[in-house]
Short mmCIF file of C-alpha atoms in Angstrom, two decimals:
data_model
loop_
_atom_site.label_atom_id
_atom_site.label_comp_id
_atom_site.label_asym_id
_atom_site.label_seq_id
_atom_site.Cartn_x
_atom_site.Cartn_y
_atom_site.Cartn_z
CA UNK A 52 -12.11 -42.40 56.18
CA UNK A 53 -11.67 -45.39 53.44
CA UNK A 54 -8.14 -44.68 53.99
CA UNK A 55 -7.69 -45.11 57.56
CA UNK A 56 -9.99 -48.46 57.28
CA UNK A 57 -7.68 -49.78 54.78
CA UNK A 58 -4.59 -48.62 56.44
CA UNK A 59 -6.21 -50.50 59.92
CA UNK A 60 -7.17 -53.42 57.32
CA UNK A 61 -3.59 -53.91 56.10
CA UNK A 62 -2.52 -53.91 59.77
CA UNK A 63 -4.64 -56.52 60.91
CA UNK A 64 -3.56 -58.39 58.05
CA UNK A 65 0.74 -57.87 58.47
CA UNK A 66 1.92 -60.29 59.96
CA UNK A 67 3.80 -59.91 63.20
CA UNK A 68 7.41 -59.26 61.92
CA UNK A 69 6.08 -56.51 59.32
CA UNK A 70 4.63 -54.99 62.54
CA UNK A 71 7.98 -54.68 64.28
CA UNK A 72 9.61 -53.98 61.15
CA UNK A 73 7.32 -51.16 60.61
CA UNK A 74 7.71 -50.41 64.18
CA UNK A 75 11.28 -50.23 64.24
CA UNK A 76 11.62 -48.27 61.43
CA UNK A 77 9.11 -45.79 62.79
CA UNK A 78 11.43 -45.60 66.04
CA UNK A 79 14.73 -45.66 63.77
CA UNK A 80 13.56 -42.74 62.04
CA UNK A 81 12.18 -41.08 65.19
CA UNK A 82 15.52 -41.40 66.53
CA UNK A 83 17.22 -40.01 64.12
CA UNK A 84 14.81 -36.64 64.06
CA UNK A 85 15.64 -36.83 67.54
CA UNK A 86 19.71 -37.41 67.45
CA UNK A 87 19.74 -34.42 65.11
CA UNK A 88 17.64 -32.00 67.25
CA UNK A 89 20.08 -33.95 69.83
CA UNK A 90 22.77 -32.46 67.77
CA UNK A 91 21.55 -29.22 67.00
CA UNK A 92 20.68 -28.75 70.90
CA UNK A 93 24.00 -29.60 71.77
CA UNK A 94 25.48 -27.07 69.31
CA UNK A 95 23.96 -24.22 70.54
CA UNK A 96 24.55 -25.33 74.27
CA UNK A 97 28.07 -25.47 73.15
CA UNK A 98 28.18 -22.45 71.15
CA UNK A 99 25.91 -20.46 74.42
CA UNK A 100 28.34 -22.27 77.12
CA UNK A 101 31.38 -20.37 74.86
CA UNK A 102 29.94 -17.45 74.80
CA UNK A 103 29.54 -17.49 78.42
CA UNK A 104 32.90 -18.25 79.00
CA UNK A 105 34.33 -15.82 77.08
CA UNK A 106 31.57 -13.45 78.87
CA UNK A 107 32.79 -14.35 81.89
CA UNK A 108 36.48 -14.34 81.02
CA UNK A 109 36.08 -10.59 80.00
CA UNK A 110 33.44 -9.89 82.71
CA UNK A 111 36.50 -11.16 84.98
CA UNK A 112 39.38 -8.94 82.91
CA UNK A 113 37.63 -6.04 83.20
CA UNK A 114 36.58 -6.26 86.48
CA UNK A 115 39.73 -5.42 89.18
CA UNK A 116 40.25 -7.24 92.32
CA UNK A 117 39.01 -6.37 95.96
CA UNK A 118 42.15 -4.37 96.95
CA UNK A 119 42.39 -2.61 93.80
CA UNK A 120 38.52 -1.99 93.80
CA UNK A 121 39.15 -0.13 97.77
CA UNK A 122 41.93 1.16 96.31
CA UNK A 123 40.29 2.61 93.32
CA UNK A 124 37.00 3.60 96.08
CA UNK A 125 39.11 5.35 98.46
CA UNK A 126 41.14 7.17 95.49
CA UNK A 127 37.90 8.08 93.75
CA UNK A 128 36.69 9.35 97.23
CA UNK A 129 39.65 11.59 97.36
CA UNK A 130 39.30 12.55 93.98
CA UNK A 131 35.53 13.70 94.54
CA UNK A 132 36.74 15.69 97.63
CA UNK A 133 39.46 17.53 95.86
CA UNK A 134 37.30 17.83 93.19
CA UNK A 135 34.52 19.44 95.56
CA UNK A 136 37.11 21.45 97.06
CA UNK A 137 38.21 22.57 93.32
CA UNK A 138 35.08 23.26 92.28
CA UNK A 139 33.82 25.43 95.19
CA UNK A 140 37.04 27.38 94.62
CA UNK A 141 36.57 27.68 90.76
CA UNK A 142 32.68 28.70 91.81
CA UNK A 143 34.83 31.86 93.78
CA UNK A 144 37.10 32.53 91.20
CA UNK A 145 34.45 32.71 88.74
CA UNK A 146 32.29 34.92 90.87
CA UNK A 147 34.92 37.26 91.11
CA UNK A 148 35.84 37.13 87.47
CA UNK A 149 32.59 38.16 86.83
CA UNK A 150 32.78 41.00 89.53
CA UNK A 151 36.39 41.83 87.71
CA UNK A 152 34.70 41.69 84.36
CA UNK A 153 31.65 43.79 85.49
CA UNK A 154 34.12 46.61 86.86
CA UNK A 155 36.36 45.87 83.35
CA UNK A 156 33.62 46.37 81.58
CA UNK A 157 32.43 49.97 83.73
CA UNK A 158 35.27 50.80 82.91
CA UNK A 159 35.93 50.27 79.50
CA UNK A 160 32.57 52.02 78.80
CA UNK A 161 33.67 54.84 80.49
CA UNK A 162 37.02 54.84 79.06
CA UNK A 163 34.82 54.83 75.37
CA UNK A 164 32.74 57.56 76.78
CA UNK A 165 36.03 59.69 77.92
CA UNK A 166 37.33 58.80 74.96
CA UNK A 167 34.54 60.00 73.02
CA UNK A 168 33.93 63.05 74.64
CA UNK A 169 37.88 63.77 74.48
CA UNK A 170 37.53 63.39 70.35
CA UNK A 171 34.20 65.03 70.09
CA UNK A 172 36.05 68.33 71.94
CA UNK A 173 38.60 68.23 70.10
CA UNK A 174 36.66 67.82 66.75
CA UNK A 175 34.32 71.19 68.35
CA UNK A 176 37.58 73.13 69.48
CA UNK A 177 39.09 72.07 66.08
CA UNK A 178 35.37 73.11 64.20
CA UNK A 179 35.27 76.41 66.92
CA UNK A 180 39.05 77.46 65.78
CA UNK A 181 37.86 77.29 62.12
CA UNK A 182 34.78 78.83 62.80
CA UNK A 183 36.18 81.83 64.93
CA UNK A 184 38.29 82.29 61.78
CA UNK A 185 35.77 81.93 59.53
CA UNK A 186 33.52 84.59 61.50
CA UNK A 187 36.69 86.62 61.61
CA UNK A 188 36.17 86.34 57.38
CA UNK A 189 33.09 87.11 57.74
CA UNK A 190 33.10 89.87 60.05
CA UNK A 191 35.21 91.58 58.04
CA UNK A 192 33.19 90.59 55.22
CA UNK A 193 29.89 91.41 57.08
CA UNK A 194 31.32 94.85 57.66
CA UNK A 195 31.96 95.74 54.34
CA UNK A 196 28.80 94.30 53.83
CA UNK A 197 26.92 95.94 56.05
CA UNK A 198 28.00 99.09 54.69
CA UNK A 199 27.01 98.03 51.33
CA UNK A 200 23.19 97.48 53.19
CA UNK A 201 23.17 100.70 55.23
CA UNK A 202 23.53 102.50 51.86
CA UNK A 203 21.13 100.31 50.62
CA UNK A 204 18.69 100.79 53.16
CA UNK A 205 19.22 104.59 53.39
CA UNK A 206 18.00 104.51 49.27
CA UNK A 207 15.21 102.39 50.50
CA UNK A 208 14.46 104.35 53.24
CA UNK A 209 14.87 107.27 51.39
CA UNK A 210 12.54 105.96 48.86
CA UNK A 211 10.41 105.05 51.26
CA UNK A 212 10.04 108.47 52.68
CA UNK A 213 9.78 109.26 49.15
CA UNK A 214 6.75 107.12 48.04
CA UNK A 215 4.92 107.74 51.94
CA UNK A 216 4.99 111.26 50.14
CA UNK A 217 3.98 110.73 47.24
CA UNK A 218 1.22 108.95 48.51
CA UNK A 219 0.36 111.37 50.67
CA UNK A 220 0.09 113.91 47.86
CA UNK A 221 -2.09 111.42 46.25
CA UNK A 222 -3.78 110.88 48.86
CA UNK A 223 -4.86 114.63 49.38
CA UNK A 224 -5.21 114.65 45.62
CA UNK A 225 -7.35 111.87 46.46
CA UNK A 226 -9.26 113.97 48.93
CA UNK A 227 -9.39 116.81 46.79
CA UNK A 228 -10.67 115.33 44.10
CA UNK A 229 -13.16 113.82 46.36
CA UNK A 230 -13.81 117.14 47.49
CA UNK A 231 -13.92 118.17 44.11
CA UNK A 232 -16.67 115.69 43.06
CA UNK A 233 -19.15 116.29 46.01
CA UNK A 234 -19.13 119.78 45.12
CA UNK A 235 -19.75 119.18 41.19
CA UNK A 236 -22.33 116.60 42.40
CA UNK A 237 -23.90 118.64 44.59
CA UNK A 238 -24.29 121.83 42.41
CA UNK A 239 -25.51 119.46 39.98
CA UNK A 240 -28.17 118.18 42.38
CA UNK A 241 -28.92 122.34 42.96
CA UNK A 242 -29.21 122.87 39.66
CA UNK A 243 -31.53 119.64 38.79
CA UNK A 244 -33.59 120.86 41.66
CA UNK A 245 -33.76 124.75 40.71
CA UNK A 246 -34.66 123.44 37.02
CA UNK A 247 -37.11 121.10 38.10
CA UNK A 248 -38.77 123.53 40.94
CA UNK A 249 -38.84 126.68 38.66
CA UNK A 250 -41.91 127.66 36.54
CA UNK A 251 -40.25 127.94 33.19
CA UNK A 252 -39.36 124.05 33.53
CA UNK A 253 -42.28 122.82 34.82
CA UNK A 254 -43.82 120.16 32.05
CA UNK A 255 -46.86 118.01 31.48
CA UNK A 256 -44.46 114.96 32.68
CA UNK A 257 -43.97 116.74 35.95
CA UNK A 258 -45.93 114.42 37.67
CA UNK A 259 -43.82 111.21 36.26
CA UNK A 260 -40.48 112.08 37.86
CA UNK A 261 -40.14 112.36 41.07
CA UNK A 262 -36.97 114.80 42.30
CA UNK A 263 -36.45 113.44 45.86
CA UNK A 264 -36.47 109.86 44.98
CA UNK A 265 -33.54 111.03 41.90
CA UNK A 266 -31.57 112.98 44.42
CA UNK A 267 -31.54 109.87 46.88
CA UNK A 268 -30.25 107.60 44.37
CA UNK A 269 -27.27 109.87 43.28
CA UNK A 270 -26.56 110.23 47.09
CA UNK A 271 -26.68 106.49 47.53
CA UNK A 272 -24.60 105.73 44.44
CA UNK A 273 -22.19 108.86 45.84
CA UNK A 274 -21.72 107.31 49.40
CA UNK A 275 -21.17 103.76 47.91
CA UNK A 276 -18.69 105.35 46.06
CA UNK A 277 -17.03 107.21 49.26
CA UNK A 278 -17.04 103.95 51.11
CA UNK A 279 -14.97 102.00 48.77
CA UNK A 280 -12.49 104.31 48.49
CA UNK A 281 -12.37 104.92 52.05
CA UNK A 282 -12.00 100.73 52.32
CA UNK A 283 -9.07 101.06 50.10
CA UNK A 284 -7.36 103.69 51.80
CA UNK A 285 -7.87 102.07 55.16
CA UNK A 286 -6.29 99.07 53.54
CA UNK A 287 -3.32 101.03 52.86
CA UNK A 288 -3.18 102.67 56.62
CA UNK A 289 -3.71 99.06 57.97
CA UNK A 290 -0.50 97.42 55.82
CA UNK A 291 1.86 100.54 57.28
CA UNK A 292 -0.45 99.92 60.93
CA UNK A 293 1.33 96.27 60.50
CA UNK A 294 4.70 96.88 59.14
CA UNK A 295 5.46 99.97 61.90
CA UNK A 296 4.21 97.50 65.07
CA UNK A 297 6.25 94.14 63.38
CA UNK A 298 9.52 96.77 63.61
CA UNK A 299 8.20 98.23 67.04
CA UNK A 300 7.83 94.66 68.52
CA UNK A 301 11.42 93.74 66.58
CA UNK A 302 12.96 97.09 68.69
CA UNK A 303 11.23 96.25 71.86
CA UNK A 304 12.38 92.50 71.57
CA UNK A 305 15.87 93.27 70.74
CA UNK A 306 16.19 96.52 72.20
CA UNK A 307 17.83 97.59 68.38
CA UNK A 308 16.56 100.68 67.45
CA UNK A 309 18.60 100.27 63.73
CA UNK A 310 17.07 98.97 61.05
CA UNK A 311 19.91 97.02 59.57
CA UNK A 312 21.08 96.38 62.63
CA UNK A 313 17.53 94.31 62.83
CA UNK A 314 18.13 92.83 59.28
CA UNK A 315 21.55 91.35 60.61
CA UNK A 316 20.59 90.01 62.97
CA UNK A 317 17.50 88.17 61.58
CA UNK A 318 19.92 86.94 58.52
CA UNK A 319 22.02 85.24 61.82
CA UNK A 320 18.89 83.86 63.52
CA UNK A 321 18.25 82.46 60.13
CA UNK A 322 21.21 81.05 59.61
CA UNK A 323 21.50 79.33 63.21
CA UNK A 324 18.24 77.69 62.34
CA UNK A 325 19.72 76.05 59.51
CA UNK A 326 22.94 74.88 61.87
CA UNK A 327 20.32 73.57 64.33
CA UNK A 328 18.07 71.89 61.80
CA UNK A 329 21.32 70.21 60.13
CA UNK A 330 22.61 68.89 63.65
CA UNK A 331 19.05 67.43 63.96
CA UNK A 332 19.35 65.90 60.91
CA UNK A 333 22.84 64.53 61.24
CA UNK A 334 21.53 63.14 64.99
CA UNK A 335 18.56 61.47 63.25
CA UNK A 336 20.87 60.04 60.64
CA UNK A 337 23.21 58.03 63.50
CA UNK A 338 19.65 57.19 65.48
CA UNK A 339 18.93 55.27 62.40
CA UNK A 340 22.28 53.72 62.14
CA UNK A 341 22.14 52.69 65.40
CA UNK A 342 18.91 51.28 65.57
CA UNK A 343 20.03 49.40 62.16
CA UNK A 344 22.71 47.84 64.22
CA UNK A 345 20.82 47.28 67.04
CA UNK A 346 18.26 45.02 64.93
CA UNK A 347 21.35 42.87 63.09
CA UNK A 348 22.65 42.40 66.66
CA UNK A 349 19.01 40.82 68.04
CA UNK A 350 18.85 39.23 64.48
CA UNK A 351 22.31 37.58 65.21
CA UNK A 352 21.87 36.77 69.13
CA UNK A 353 18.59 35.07 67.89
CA UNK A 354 20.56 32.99 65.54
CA UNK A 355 22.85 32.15 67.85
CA UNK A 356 20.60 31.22 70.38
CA UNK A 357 19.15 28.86 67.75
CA UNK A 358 22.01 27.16 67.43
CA UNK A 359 22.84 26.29 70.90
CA UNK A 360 19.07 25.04 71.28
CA UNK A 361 19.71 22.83 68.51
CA UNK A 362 22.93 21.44 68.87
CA UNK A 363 21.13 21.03 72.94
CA UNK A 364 18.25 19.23 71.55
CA UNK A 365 20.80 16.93 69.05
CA UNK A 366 22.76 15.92 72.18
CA UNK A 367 19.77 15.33 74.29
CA UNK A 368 19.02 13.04 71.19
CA UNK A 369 22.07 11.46 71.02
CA UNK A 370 22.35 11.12 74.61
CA UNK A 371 19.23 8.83 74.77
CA UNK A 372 19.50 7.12 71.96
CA UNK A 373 23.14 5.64 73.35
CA UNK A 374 20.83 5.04 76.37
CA UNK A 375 18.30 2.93 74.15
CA UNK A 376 21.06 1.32 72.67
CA UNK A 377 22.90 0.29 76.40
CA UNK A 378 19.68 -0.96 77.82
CA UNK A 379 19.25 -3.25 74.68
CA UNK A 380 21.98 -4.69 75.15
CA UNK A 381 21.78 -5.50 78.90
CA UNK A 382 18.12 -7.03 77.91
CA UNK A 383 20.25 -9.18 75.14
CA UNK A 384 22.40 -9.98 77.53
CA UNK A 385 19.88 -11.17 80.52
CA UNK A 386 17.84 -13.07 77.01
CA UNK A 387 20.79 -14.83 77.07
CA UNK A 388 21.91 -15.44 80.49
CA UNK A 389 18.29 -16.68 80.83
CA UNK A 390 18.72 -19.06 78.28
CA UNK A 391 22.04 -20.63 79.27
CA UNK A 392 20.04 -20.95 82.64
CA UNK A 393 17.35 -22.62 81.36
CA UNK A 394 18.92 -24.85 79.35
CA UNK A 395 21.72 -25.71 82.30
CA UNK A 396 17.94 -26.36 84.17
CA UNK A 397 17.53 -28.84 81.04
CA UNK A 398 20.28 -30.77 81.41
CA UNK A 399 20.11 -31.25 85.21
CA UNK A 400 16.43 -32.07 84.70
CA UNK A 401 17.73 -34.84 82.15
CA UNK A 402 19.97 -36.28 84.55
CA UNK A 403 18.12 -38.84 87.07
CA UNK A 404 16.19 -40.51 83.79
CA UNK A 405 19.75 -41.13 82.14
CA UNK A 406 21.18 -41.75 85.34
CA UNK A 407 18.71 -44.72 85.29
CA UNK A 408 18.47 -45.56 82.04
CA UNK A 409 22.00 -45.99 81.65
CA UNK A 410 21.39 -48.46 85.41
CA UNK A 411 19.46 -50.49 83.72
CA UNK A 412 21.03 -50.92 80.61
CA UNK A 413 24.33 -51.98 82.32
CA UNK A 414 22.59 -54.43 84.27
CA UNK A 415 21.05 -56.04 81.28
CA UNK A 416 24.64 -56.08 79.99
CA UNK A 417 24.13 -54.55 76.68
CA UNK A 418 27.01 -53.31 74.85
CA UNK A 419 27.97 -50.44 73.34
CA UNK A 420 29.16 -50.02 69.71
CA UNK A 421 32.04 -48.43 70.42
CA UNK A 422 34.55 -49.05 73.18
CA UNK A 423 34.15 -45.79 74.84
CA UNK A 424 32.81 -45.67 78.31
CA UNK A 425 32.44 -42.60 80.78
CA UNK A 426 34.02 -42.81 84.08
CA UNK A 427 32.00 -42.32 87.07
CA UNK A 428 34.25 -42.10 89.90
CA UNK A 429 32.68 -38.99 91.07
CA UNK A 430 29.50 -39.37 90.51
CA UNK A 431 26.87 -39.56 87.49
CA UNK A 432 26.78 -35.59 87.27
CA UNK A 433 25.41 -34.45 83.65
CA UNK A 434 26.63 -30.95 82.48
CA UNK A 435 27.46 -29.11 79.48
CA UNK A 436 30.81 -30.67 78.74
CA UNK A 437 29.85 -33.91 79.09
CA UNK A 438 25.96 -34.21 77.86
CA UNK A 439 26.96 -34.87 74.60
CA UNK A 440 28.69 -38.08 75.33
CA UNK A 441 25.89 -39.50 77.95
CA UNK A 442 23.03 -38.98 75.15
CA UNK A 443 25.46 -40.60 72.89
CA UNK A 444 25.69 -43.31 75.38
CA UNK A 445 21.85 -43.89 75.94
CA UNK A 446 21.46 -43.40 71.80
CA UNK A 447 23.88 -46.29 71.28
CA UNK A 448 21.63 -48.92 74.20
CA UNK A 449 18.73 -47.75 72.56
CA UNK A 450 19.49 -48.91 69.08
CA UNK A 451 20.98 -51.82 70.41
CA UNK A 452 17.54 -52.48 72.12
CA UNK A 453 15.67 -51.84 69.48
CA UNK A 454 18.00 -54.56 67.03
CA UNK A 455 17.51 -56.93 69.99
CA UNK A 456 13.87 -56.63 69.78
CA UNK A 457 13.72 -57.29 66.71
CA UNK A 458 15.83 -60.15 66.34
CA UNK A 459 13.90 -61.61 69.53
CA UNK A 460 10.66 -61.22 67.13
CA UNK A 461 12.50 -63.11 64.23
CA UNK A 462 12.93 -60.21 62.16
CA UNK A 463 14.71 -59.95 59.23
CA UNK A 464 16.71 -56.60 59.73
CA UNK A 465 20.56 -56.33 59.41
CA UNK A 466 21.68 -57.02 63.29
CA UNK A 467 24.72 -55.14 64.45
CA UNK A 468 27.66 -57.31 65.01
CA UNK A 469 28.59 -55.78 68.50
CA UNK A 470 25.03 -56.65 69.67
CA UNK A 471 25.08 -60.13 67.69
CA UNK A 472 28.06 -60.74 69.48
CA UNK A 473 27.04 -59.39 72.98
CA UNK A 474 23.75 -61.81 72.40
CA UNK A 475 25.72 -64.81 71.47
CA UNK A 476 28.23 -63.98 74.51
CA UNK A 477 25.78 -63.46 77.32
CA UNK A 478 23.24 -66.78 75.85
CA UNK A 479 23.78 -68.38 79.66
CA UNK A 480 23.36 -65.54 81.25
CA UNK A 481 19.51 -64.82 82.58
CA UNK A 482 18.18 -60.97 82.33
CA UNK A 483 16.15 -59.66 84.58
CA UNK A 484 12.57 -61.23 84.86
CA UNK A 485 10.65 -57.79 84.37
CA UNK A 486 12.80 -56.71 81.98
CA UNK A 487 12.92 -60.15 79.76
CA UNK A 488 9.12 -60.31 79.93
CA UNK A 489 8.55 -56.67 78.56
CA UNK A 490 11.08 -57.16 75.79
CA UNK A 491 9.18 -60.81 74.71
CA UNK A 492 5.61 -59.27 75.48
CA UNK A 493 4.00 -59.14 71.69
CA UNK A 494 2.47 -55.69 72.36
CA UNK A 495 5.86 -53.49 73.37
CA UNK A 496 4.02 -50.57 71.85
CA UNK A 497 0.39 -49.96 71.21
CA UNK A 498 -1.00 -48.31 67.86
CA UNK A 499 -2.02 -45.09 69.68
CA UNK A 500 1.25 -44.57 71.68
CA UNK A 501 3.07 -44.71 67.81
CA UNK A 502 3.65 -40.90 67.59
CA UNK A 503 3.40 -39.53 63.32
CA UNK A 504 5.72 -36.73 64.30
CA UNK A 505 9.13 -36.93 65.82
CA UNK A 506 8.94 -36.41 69.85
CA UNK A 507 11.39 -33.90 71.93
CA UNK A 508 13.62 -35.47 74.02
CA UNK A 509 11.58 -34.63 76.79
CA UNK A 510 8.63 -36.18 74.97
CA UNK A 511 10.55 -39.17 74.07
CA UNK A 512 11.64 -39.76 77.97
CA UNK A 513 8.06 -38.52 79.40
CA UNK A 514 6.61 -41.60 76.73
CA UNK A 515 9.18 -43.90 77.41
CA UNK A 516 8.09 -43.91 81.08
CA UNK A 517 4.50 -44.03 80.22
CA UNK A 518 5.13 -46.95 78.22
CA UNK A 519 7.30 -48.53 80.96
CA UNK A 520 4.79 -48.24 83.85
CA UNK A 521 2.01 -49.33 81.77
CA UNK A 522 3.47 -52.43 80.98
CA UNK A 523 4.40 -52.83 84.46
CA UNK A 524 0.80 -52.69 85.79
CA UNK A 525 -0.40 -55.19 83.16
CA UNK A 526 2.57 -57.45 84.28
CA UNK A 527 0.63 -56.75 87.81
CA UNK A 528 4.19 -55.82 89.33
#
C-alpha cells in the first residue's frame, strides 16, 4: 500500500516530459513484446502455410485426375466382377476338391485296410504253413508220444486196478476185523454178564456197579467207533463216486471212450487256451499303443490349435493398433488443418483495422523508415504471404507516432532522422483537425489504460480503438 502511494506520489510530482518519457518507454517496450510475438506468430504461420503446401502438393500427387479416377472406377468394377466370378468358381472347385479328397481319402483307407488284411493273410497263411508243419512234427512226435502214455497209462491203470484191489482186500480185512471185534466185544460183554449174574461172583459191592449201564457204555463207545470208520470209508467211495462221473461226463462230452485219448485232448484244449490268452494279450498290447498315439495326436492338435488362436489374437492386435495409429494421425492432421484455419480467420480478421490504420497514417503523411512500400493495385487484401510486411508497415507509423509525440511534448528522446525530416518537410502542411488535437491533447493515455503486461495484438488493436473513441467523445466529435 505505502508503495503504490509513493509510486502515485512520484507521479504527481514528474513533470510532464518524464510522464511521456515513461510513457513511451512503456509503449516502446510493449511493442517490442509485441513485434516478437509478431515474429514468432508469423513463423509458425509460415512454417503451418509450408506445411500445407507441401500437404497439398502431395495430397495433389497422390491423388489421380478425373479420367484416370473413372478409369481406375470402371477397371476396379471389372476387377470386382471377375473377381466375383473367380471366386464363385474357386468356391466350386474347392467344393469338389473336398468331394475328391473325401472319396481320396475312402479310398486310401480302404486301400490301408486291403492292404492290411492282404499282409495280415499272408503273415496267417505264412504262420498256418509253419504251423501245419510244425503239427506235422508234432504229430509224429505226439504219436510216438502217445504210445509212450498208453503204456504209461496201462501201468497206471494197471496199478490202479491193482491198488482198487488191494483196497478191497483191506477193506474186507477191514470188515473182518470189524467183524472180528464185535464178536470179541460181545463175548466179552457175555462173559461180564454171566460173571456178574452167577452166584459164585456175586459180592458185597454188587449193589455199586451197575451191569446195564457198563454194557451201554461199551456199546456206545463200540458204535462211535463203527461210525468213524464207516465216515472214512465213505470218504474213500465218495473220491472214486467223483473221479468215475468227472471221466463219465468227459466221455459223454466228447463222446471218447479212451482214456488217453481224453488226456490228449485236454493237453490241446490247454494249450489253445494259452494261444487265445497270448492273442489277447498281444491285442491289449496295440490297444494301448494306440490309445498312446491317440492322446499325443489330441495333445498335438491342441497345440496347434493354440497357436493359430494366438498368432489370431496377435493380428487382431496388430490390426487395431495400425488402426489407433491411422486415426491419430487424421486427428493430427484435422488439429492442424484447424489451426491453419483459424489463424487464416486471424489474419482476415486483422485486415479492416490495418486497412485503416495504414488510411490514416498516409493521410497524416508520415513516413516510413525504410523506402519500401506495398502496392495496392488490387486491393488491400492481407494473407499469409504478405502479413508480415503490412504489420511491418503499421510497426514502422507507430514508432514514428510515438517519436512524434514525444517530440511534440518537448521530450528529450533520440528522434529518428526519417521522421525529423518528414516533420521538418511537411511544417506548412496542416494535419487533420481530429487527429492534430488528439496527438497535442496532454492526456493521450490515462494511468489505468497503461497495461503492466505486454498486450496481444488483438489486445493492442481492441485498446487502441478504445483509446481512440474515447478521446473522440471528450473532443465531443
Amino acid at each position: 500500500m505505502s508503495r503504490d502511494l509513493s509510486l502515485g506520489k512520484s507521479r504527481l510530482l514528474e513533470s510532464e516530459s518524464d510522464r511521456l518519457q515513461r510513457e513511451v518507454d512503456n509503449f516502446t517496450h510493449k511493442l517490442e513484446q509485441q513485434r516478437r510475438r509478431n515474429a514468432s506468430l508469423d513463423e509458425q504461420v509460415k512454417n503451418m502455410s509450408t506445411e500445407v503446401k507441401q500437404k497439398k502438393d502431395e495430397l495433389q500427387a497422390k491423388l489421380p485426375s478425373v479420367k484416370e479416377e473413372k478409369k481406375l472406377e470402371l477397371k476396379i468394377k471389372t476387377l470386382e466382377n471377375n473377381l466375383q466370378k473367380e471366386m464363385v468358381k474357386l468356391n466350386d472347385i474347392q467344393a469338389k476338391n473336398k468331394d475328391l479328397r473325401e472319396a481320396i481319402n475312402v479310398l486310401r483307407r480302404e486301400k490301408k485296410a486291403y492292404l492290411e488284411m492282404f499282409q495280415s493273410m499272408e503273415k496267417e497263411l505264412g504262420e498256418k504253413a509253419k504251423e501245419a508243419e510244425k503239427c506235422n512234427r508234432e504229430h509224429v512226435d505226439g504219436a510216438k508220444i502217445e504210445e509212450k502214455y498208453k503204456m504209461k497209462m496201462l501201468k497206471l491203470k494197471a496199478k490202479a486196478e491193482e491198488e482198487i484191489a488191494v483196497l478191497q482186500n483191506q477193506f474186507s480185512m477191514m470188515q473182518s476185523v470189524i467183524e472180528d471185534d464185535r464178536k470179541k466185544q460181545n463175548a466179552a460183554v457175555k462173559e461180564i454178564a454171566n460173571t456178574l449174574i452167577s452166584p459164585g461172583g456175586q459180592t458185597g459191592n454188587e449193589d455199586a456197579v451197575d451191569p446195564h449201564k457198563v454194557l451201554e457204555a461199551l456199546y456206545k463207545k463200540w458204535v462211535q467207533a463203527c461210525k468213524e470208520r464207516k465216515a472214512i470209508v465213505d470218504q474213500y467211495h465218495k473220491n472214486i463216486k467223483i473221479l468215475s462221473d468227472a471221466f463219465n461226463q468227459i466221455r459223454e462230452a466228447t463222446g471218447i471212450e479212451d482214456i488217453d485219448e481224453i488226456v490228449t485232448a485236454f493237453i490241446k484244449s490247454e494249450e489253445q487256451h494259452y494261444t487265445l490268452y497270448s492273442y489277447v494279450n498281444s491285442l491289449n498290447t496295440e490297444l494301448d499303443a494306440l490309445e498312446e498315439r491317440y492322446q499325443y495326436l489330441s495333445k498335438h492338435y491342441e497345440q496347434l490349435r493354440n497357436l493359430l488362436d494366438q498368432e489370431k489374437s496377435s493380428n487382431i492386435a496388430v490390426a487395431s493398433e495400425l488402426n489407433n495409429q491411422i486415426q491419430e494421425l487424421n486427428q493430427e492432421h484435422a488439429t492442424t488443418l484447424a489451426a491453419i484455419e483459424s489463424l487464416k480467420q486471424e489474419i482476415s480478421s486483422i485486415q479492416e483495422p490495418v486497412e485503416e490504420m495504414l488510411k490514416e497514417f498516409e493521410e497524416c503523411q508520415f513516413t516510413l523508415e525504410f523506402n519500401k512500400k506495398l502496392t495496392k493495385d488490387e486491393g488491400f487484401v492481407v494473407n499469409e504471404q504478405n502479413v508480415e510486411q503490412y504489420l511491418g508497415e503499421l510497426e514502422e507509423y507507430l514508432s514514428s507516432l510515438l517519436t512524434h509525440l514525444a517530440y511534440e511534448k518537448g521530450a528529450k528522446v533520440p528522434i529518428v532522422s526519417g521522421v525529423e525530416d518528414a516533420v521538418e518537410k511537411h511544417d506548412d502542411k496542416k494535419l487533420p483537425d481530429l487527429l492534430e488535437n488528439l496527438l497535442h491533447s496532454e492526456n493521450l493515455f490515462e494511468e489505468g489504460d497503461i497495461e503492466e503486461q505486454p498486450l496481444t495484438l488483438e489486445e493492442f488493436q481492441n485498446k487502441s480503438r478504445e483509446i481512440y473513441t474515447k478521446k473522440l467523445e471528450k473532443s465531443g466529435v
